[in-house]
Amino acid sequence: MKATAAFRIVGTRSAAHFTYHPTTLNTTQVQSSANINHPKLNMFQAIVQALDITLQKDPSAILFGEDVAFGGVFRCSMGLRDKYGESRVFNAPICEQGIAGFGIGAAVGGLTAVAEIQFADYIFPAFDQLVNEAAKYRYRSGNLFNCGGLTIRAPCSAVGHGAVYHSQSVEAFFAHCSGLKIVIPRGAYQAKGLLRACINTPDPCLFFEPKILYRTAEDIVPEEDYELPIGQAEIVRPGKDITLIGWGTQVHVLMDVAEALFAKDGTECEVIDLQTIVPWDVDTICDSVSKTGRALVSHEAQLTGGFGAEIAATIQTNCFLNLEAPIERVCGLDTPFPHVFEPFYMPTKWKVIEAIEKVLAF
């Protein structure tokens, strides 16, 4: 019943499960009037620009992965081999463990290594290298050695037809391992700034790119080099009635919900893009929940063991006396990612609206 009512609020349902909400830059985010009129870039173009700047500014930077020399399966390295040569932009064998291991060795040797795992679903053969080597290199050597120049990029999350091996969200697996930073952008502007920050940070980073946003996400992206802070969430939409927390594509689902509920009855949802999974911004989240008294966390990864559980536990510990209702989680189902049943698996706006109504009525 509530899902049907939500459908009437939002209007005609399209093929995509969300509407993209572009980033609006203010004057402090744009350094020159020329960039105010800069053409919009989609997310894969913004990533190409970030990698181009990296290779241009840092002569030690190398870019590699399966099909990377040809532009990548999602075109995120288009033209870079021709511009910088095959010694700096090159293909790797179809061996994710080897890609990660080579990247670790290159970073330990002093290079800036940016490796691409063609799909996040196939990062698991590299799990041992990333968890037991990259994450622990600095710690086990007593800070004598490190592989802080390593960034692993990987397309992640649902695209509408990816099924079991091309739709997974894997951030929670790596969040349990100290020593890795994990970042997930929600759009083109964030992708460029956060990727540049990952490449320049002195720690190994996993940069997961929601693949459905490669061409859906379109923002004004300044041409100059810029970074966005790792470990800082962003309040995308202020509100006073409930805090909605997400990352990647799911931020746009939450924005759809916030707009729909405000149009329906004036409910003011505060929407927060976590941006960084590790280290995550506890202060921004808890300050918001202390204000609103209610919280909902939503992510595409399955419910059990998802990173939303960590956020919910932290909110409960820090905001217990401010909570007016139990914390809700709206996530993927505890199944392998399905194909024809994807609409049932996804944490859609309809599921989120139903959960919010439950929280507000508590």
Short mmCIF file of C-alpha atoms in Angstrom, two decimals:
data_model
loop_
_atom_site.label_atom_id
_atom_site.label_comp_id
_atom_site.label_asym_id
_atom_site.label_seq_id
_atom_site.Cartn_x
_atom_site.Cartn_y
_atom_site.Cartn_z
CA MET A 1 0.00 0.00 0.00
CA LYS A 2 2.72 2.45 0.98
CA ALA A 3 4.84 1.57 -2.06
CA THR A 4 1.85 2.28 -4.27
CA ALA A 5 1.31 5.63 -2.56
CA ALA A 6 4.98 6.43 -3.03
CA PHE A 7 4.63 5.68 -6.72
CA ARG A 8 1.88 8.25 -7.00
CA ILE A 9 4.07 10.82 -5.23
CA VAL A 10 7.12 10.41 -7.45
CA GLY A 11 5.26 10.05 -10.73
CA THR A 12 5.98 7.91 -13.77
CA ARG A 13 8.61 5.30 -13.12
CA SER A 14 11.49 5.17 -15.61
CA ALA A 15 13.82 2.32 -16.49
CA ALA A 16 16.47 3.59 -14.07
CA HIS A 17 15.82 3.24 -10.36
CA PHE A 18 16.97 6.82 -9.63
CA THR A 19 17.24 10.33 -11.02
CA TYR A 20 20.74 11.79 -11.14
CA HIS A 21 21.11 14.89 -8.97
CA PRO A 22 24.04 16.97 -10.28
CA THR A 23 26.43 18.87 -8.05
CA THR A 24 26.02 22.64 -8.06
CA LEU A 25 29.36 24.38 -7.60
CA ASN A 26 29.66 27.57 -5.59
CA THR A 27 32.16 30.34 -6.22
CA THR A 28 34.73 28.87 -3.84
CA GLN A 29 34.71 25.60 -5.80
CA VAL A 30 35.36 27.30 -9.14
CA GLN A 31 38.62 29.23 -9.34
CA SER A 32 38.05 31.22 -12.53
CA SER A 33 35.18 32.64 -14.55
CA ALA A 34 36.34 30.56 -17.50
CA ASN A 35 35.58 27.39 -15.59
CA ILE A 36 32.08 28.56 -14.65
CA ASN A 37 31.18 28.10 -18.31
CA HIS A 38 33.13 24.89 -18.66
CA PRO A 39 31.19 22.14 -20.47
CA LYS A 40 29.75 19.39 -18.34
CA LEU A 41 31.62 16.10 -18.08
CA ASN A 42 30.17 12.72 -17.30
CA MET A 43 31.88 10.52 -14.73
CA PHE A 44 34.13 8.50 -17.03
CA GLN A 45 35.36 11.72 -18.67
CA ALA A 46 36.10 13.20 -15.23
CA ILE A 47 38.10 10.07 -14.35
CA VAL A 48 40.07 10.32 -17.60
CA GLN A 49 40.84 13.94 -16.70
CA ALA A 50 42.03 12.96 -13.21
CA LEU A 51 44.30 10.25 -14.62
CA ASP A 52 45.59 12.61 -17.30
CA ILE A 53 46.54 15.18 -14.65
CA THR A 54 48.25 12.45 -12.60
CA LEU A 55 50.37 11.26 -15.52
CA GLN A 56 51.21 14.82 -16.52
CA LYS A 57 52.23 16.03 -13.06
CA ASP A 58 53.94 12.89 -11.77
CA PRO A 59 56.59 11.34 -14.04
CA SER A 60 56.67 8.28 -11.78
CA ALA A 61 52.96 7.53 -12.32
CA ILE A 62 51.93 4.43 -14.23
CA LEU A 63 48.46 3.22 -15.23
CA PHE A 64 47.70 -0.42 -15.98
CA GLY A 65 45.03 -3.10 -15.99
CA GLU A 66 43.08 -5.32 -18.35
CA ASP A 67 42.41 -3.40 -21.61
CA VAL A 68 43.60 -0.13 -20.05
CA ALA A 69 45.93 0.62 -22.96
CA PHE A 70 42.95 0.51 -25.33
CA GLY A 71 40.94 2.95 -23.23
CA GLY A 72 39.38 0.48 -20.80
CA VAL A 73 36.09 -1.34 -21.10
CA PHE A 74 34.33 1.79 -19.75
CA ARG A 75 36.64 4.20 -21.63
CA CYS A 76 38.19 5.59 -18.45
CA SER A 77 41.70 5.68 -19.92
CA MET A 78 40.85 6.87 -23.43
CA GLY A 79 43.82 8.39 -25.28
CA LEU A 80 46.25 8.14 -22.38
CA ARG A 81 48.56 5.51 -23.92
CA ASP A 82 48.94 7.59 -27.07
CA LYS A 83 49.70 10.67 -24.97
CA TYR A 84 52.11 9.16 -22.42
CA GLY A 85 53.45 6.03 -24.09
CA GLU A 86 53.12 2.30 -23.60
CA SER A 87 55.73 2.24 -20.84
CA ARG A 88 53.40 4.26 -18.58
CA VAL A 89 49.94 3.16 -19.74
CA PHE A 90 49.76 -0.53 -20.52
CA ASN A 91 47.64 -3.66 -20.48
CA ALA A 92 47.97 -6.33 -17.81
CA PRO A 93 47.25 -10.05 -18.10
CA ILE A 94 43.85 -11.31 -17.00
CA CYS A 95 45.15 -11.97 -13.50
CA GLU A 96 43.78 -9.77 -10.73
CA GLN A 97 46.18 -11.19 -8.16
CA GLY A 98 49.05 -10.31 -10.47
CA ILE A 99 47.70 -6.80 -11.11
CA ALA A 100 47.49 -6.08 -7.38
CA GLY A 101 50.85 -7.70 -6.65
CA PHE A 102 52.58 -5.76 -9.43
CA GLY A 103 50.98 -2.53 -8.18
CA ILE A 104 52.21 -3.18 -4.65
CA GLY A 105 55.74 -3.84 -5.87
CA ALA A 106 55.73 -0.74 -8.05
CA ALA A 107 54.49 1.43 -5.18
CA VAL A 108 57.05 -0.02 -2.76
CA GLY A 109 59.69 0.79 -5.37
CA GLY A 110 58.67 4.44 -5.35
CA LEU A 111 56.26 4.67 -8.28
CA THR A 112 52.73 6.05 -8.23
CA ALA A 113 50.76 2.99 -9.33
CA VAL A 114 47.13 3.27 -10.48
CA ALA A 115 45.74 -0.17 -11.24
CA GLU A 116 42.34 -1.02 -12.65
CA ILE A 117 40.42 -4.16 -11.76
CA GLN A 118 37.99 -4.37 -14.65
CA PHE A 119 35.01 -5.20 -12.40
CA ALA A 120 34.93 -5.06 -8.61
CA ASP A 121 33.33 -8.51 -8.69
CA TYR A 122 36.68 -9.90 -9.85
CA ILE A 123 38.77 -8.27 -7.14
CA PHE A 124 38.57 -11.34 -4.91
CA PRO A 125 41.52 -13.20 -6.49
CA ALA A 126 43.51 -10.11 -5.41
CA PHE A 127 42.06 -10.17 -1.89
CA ASP A 128 45.15 -11.77 -0.34
CA GLN A 129 47.49 -9.25 -1.96
CA LEU A 130 45.38 -6.26 -0.86
CA VAL A 131 44.53 -7.43 2.66
CA ASN A 132 47.70 -9.26 3.66
CA GLU A 133 50.27 -7.22 1.75
CA ALA A 134 49.10 -3.72 0.74
CA ALA A 135 47.17 -3.00 3.93
CA LYS A 136 49.87 -4.28 6.28
CA TYR A 137 53.10 -3.27 4.52
CA ARG A 138 53.69 -0.12 6.55
CA TYR A 139 52.61 -1.71 9.85
CA ARG A 140 54.70 -4.88 9.65
CA SER A 141 57.84 -2.99 8.58
CA GLY A 142 57.57 -0.49 11.42
CA ASN A 143 57.10 2.30 8.88
CA LEU A 144 60.38 1.49 7.14
CA PHE A 145 58.53 0.60 3.94
CA ASN A 146 55.07 1.27 2.53
CA CYS A 147 53.02 1.04 -0.66
CA GLY A 148 51.19 4.32 -0.16
CA GLY A 149 51.52 5.14 -3.85
CA LEU A 150 49.01 2.42 -4.78
CA THR A 151 45.47 3.16 -5.94
CA ILE A 152 43.16 0.38 -7.12
CA ARG A 153 40.21 1.48 -9.27
CA ALA A 154 37.26 -0.82 -9.90
CA PRO A 155 33.75 -0.38 -11.37
CA CYS A 156 31.15 -1.56 -8.87
CA SER A 157 27.45 -1.89 -8.06
CA ALA A 158 24.33 -2.44 -10.14
CA VAL A 159 24.00 -1.40 -13.76
CA GLY A 160 20.59 -2.89 -14.53
CA HIS A 161 21.64 -6.12 -16.24
CA GLY A 162 24.91 -7.24 -14.68
CA ALA A 163 23.65 -10.18 -12.62
CA VAL A 164 25.86 -12.30 -10.39
CA TYR A 165 29.35 -11.30 -11.60
CA HIS A 166 28.95 -7.67 -12.66
CA SER A 167 26.77 -5.94 -10.06
CA GLN A 168 28.26 -6.48 -6.63
CA SER A 169 29.14 -3.86 -4.04
CA VAL A 170 32.23 -5.15 -2.23
CA GLU A 171 33.24 -2.29 0.07
CA ALA A 172 32.33 -4.05 3.32
CA PHE A 173 34.77 -6.92 2.69
CA PHE A 174 37.70 -4.49 2.72
CA ALA A 175 36.34 -2.15 5.42
CA HIS A 176 37.15 -4.87 7.97
CA CYS A 177 40.86 -4.57 7.13
CA SER A 178 42.90 -1.78 8.71
CA GLY A 179 45.37 -0.06 6.40
CA LEU A 180 43.25 0.52 3.31
CA LYS A 181 41.28 3.64 2.46
CA ILE A 182 38.00 3.07 0.62
CA VAL A 183 36.27 5.77 -1.43
CA ILE A 184 33.08 5.73 -3.54
CA PRO A 185 32.01 8.85 -5.50
CA ARG A 186 28.42 9.78 -6.32
CA GLY A 187 29.13 11.81 -9.45
CA ALA A 188 31.58 13.29 -11.92
CA TYR A 189 32.71 16.23 -9.77
CA GLN A 190 33.35 13.95 -6.80
CA ALA A 191 35.04 11.29 -8.94
CA LYS A 192 37.77 13.63 -10.15
CA GLY A 193 38.45 15.28 -6.80
CA LEU A 194 38.33 12.11 -4.74
CA LEU A 195 40.42 10.09 -7.21
CA ARG A 196 43.12 12.77 -7.20
CA ALA A 197 43.04 12.71 -3.39
CA CYS A 198 43.39 8.92 -3.35
CA ILE A 199 46.34 9.00 -5.73
CA ASN A 200 48.10 11.66 -3.64
CA THR A 201 47.39 10.23 -0.19
CA PRO A 202 50.28 8.32 1.46
CA ASP A 203 48.15 5.18 1.94
CA PRO A 204 46.92 2.44 -0.40
CA CYS A 205 43.39 3.23 -1.61
CA LEU A 206 40.50 1.34 -3.13
CA PHE A 207 38.46 3.60 -5.40
CA PHE A 208 35.14 2.00 -6.32
CA GLU A 209 33.24 3.61 -9.22
CA PRO A 210 29.47 2.89 -9.54
CA LYS A 211 29.40 1.85 -13.18
CA ILE A 212 25.83 2.99 -13.85
CA LEU A 213 27.06 6.54 -13.18
CA TYR A 214 29.80 6.52 -15.84
CA ARG A 215 27.45 8.09 -18.37
CA THR A 216 24.47 8.96 -16.18
CA ALA A 217 26.40 11.30 -13.89
CA GLU A 218 27.09 14.67 -15.50
CA ASP A 219 28.45 17.71 -13.65
CA ILE A 220 30.37 20.88 -14.28
CA VAL A 221 33.92 19.73 -13.55
CA PRO A 222 36.64 22.39 -13.24
CA GLU A 223 39.52 21.79 -15.63
CA GLU A 224 42.19 22.57 -13.06
CA ASP A 225 43.54 20.04 -10.60
CA TYR A 226 41.60 19.79 -7.33
CA GLU A 227 41.10 17.33 -4.49
CA LEU A 228 38.17 16.58 -2.22
CA PRO A 229 38.99 15.51 1.34
CA ILE A 230 39.10 11.81 2.12
CA GLY A 231 37.22 10.95 5.30
CA GLN A 232 34.71 13.78 5.05
CA ALA A 233 31.01 13.20 4.38
CA GLU A 234 28.89 15.79 2.60
CA ILE A 235 25.45 16.98 3.62
CA VAL A 236 23.82 16.98 0.20
CA ARG A 237 20.39 18.13 1.38
CA PRO A 238 19.79 19.71 4.81
CA GLY A 239 16.78 18.61 6.85
CA LYS A 240 15.40 18.31 10.37
CA ASP A 241 13.12 15.25 10.51
CA ILE A 242 15.35 12.26 9.65
CA THR A 243 18.93 11.60 8.53
CA LEU A 244 19.37 9.50 5.38
CA ILE A 245 22.87 8.09 4.82
CA GLY A 246 24.18 6.52 1.63
CA TRP A 247 27.06 6.50 -0.86
CA GLY A 248 27.54 6.11 -4.58
CA THR A 249 24.39 5.62 -6.63
CA GLN A 250 22.23 5.23 -3.54
CA VAL A 251 22.69 8.90 -2.67
CA HIS A 252 20.55 9.77 -5.70
CA VAL A 253 17.88 7.30 -4.61
CA LEU A 254 17.79 9.04 -1.23
CA MET A 255 17.58 12.44 -2.91
CA ASP A 256 14.59 11.24 -4.94
CA VAL A 257 12.96 10.10 -1.71
CA ALA A 258 13.69 13.37 0.08
CA GLU A 259 12.13 15.40 -2.73
CA ALA A 260 9.08 13.13 -2.90
CA LEU A 261 8.36 13.26 0.83
CA PHE A 262 8.84 17.01 1.00
CA ALA A 263 6.37 17.43 -1.86
CA LYS A 264 3.92 15.07 -0.18
CA ASP A 265 3.74 16.37 3.38
CA GLY A 266 6.69 18.69 4.04
CA THR A 267 8.94 16.03 5.59
CA GLU A 268 12.50 17.39 5.65
CA CYS A 269 15.08 14.64 5.15
CA GLU A 270 18.75 15.39 5.70
CA VAL A 271 20.65 13.45 3.03
CA ILE A 272 24.33 12.67 3.63
CA ASP A 273 26.80 11.23 1.13
CA LEU A 274 29.35 9.29 3.17
CA GLN A 275 31.87 9.42 0.24
CA THR A 276 34.59 7.64 2.22
CA ILE A 277 33.89 4.23 3.71
CA VAL A 278 37.26 4.06 5.48
CA PRO A 279 37.99 6.33 7.28
CA TRP A 280 34.35 7.39 7.61
CA ASP A 281 33.06 10.67 8.99
CA VAL A 282 31.55 9.75 12.36
CA ASP A 283 31.18 13.37 13.51
CA THR A 284 29.06 14.58 10.58
CA ILE A 285 26.76 11.55 10.83
CA CYS A 286 26.30 11.71 14.59
CA ASP A 287 25.83 15.49 14.64
CA SER A 288 23.06 15.11 12.08
CA VAL A 289 21.32 12.26 13.90
CA SER A 290 21.55 14.12 17.21
CA LYS A 291 19.67 16.95 15.49
CA THR A 292 17.01 14.90 13.65
CA GLY A 293 16.58 12.09 16.19
CA ARG A 294 16.06 9.52 13.43
CA ALA A 295 18.37 7.70 11.02
CA LEU A 296 18.19 5.45 7.98
CA VAL A 297 21.18 3.89 6.20
CA SER A 298 20.83 2.54 2.67
CA HIS A 299 23.30 0.70 0.45
CA GLU A 300 23.19 -1.73 -2.47
CA ALA A 301 25.31 -4.41 -0.79
CA GLN A 302 23.35 -7.08 1.05
CA LEU A 303 22.02 -6.35 4.52
CA THR A 304 23.96 -8.83 6.66
CA GLY A 305 27.49 -7.61 7.34
CA GLY A 306 27.04 -4.54 5.17
CA PHE A 307 28.80 -1.33 6.18
CA GLY A 308 25.44 0.12 7.18
CA ALA A 309 25.59 -2.12 10.25
CA GLU A 310 28.78 -0.38 11.40
CA ILE A 311 27.16 3.01 10.91
CA ALA A 312 24.02 1.95 12.79
CA ALA A 313 26.05 0.57 15.69
CA THR A 314 28.09 3.77 15.94
CA ILE A 315 24.96 5.92 15.89
CA GLN A 316 23.41 3.81 18.62
CA THR A 317 26.50 4.21 20.80
CA ASN A 318 26.94 7.96 20.28
CA CYS A 319 23.37 9.18 19.83
CA PHE A 320 21.32 6.85 22.02
CA LEU A 321 19.77 9.60 24.15
CA ASN A 322 18.85 11.61 21.04
CA LEU A 323 17.15 8.81 19.13
CA GLU A 324 13.37 8.98 18.74
CA ALA A 325 13.07 5.67 16.87
CA PRO A 326 15.12 2.57 15.99
CA ILE A 327 17.70 2.99 13.24
CA GLU A 328 16.54 1.58 9.91
CA ARG A 329 18.61 -0.11 7.20
CA VAL A 330 17.36 -0.48 3.63
CA CYS A 331 19.83 -2.60 1.71
CA GLY A 332 20.20 -5.37 -0.85
CA LEU A 333 18.80 -8.79 -0.05
CA ASP A 334 20.85 -11.60 1.47
CA THR A 335 21.17 -13.45 -1.82
CA PRO A 336 23.63 -13.53 -4.70
CA PHE A 337 22.92 -10.58 -6.97
CA PRO A 338 20.09 -11.70 -9.30
CA HIS A 339 19.42 -10.91 -12.95
CA VAL A 340 15.70 -10.93 -13.79
CA PHE A 341 14.89 -10.40 -10.09
CA GLU A 342 17.13 -7.35 -9.70
CA PRO A 343 14.14 -5.01 -9.07
CA PHE A 344 13.29 -7.09 -6.00
CA TYR A 345 16.87 -7.05 -4.75
CA MET A 346 17.57 -3.34 -5.09
CA PRO A 347 16.98 -0.87 -2.20
CA THR A 348 14.62 1.23 -4.30
CA LYS A 349 13.00 4.55 -3.43
CA TRP A 350 9.76 2.70 -2.73
CA LYS A 351 11.44 0.55 -0.03
CA VAL A 352 13.14 3.61 1.45
CA ILE A 353 9.91 5.61 1.62
CA GLU A 354 8.14 2.74 3.36
CA ALA A 355 10.96 2.51 5.92
CA ILE A 356 10.95 6.27 6.53
CA GLU A 357 7.20 6.27 7.14
CA LYS A 358 7.73 3.48 9.66
CA VAL A 359 10.43 5.47 11.47
CA LEU A 360 8.44 8.69 11.52
CA ALA A 361 5.37 6.89 12.87
CA PHE A 362 7.27 5.15 15.67
#
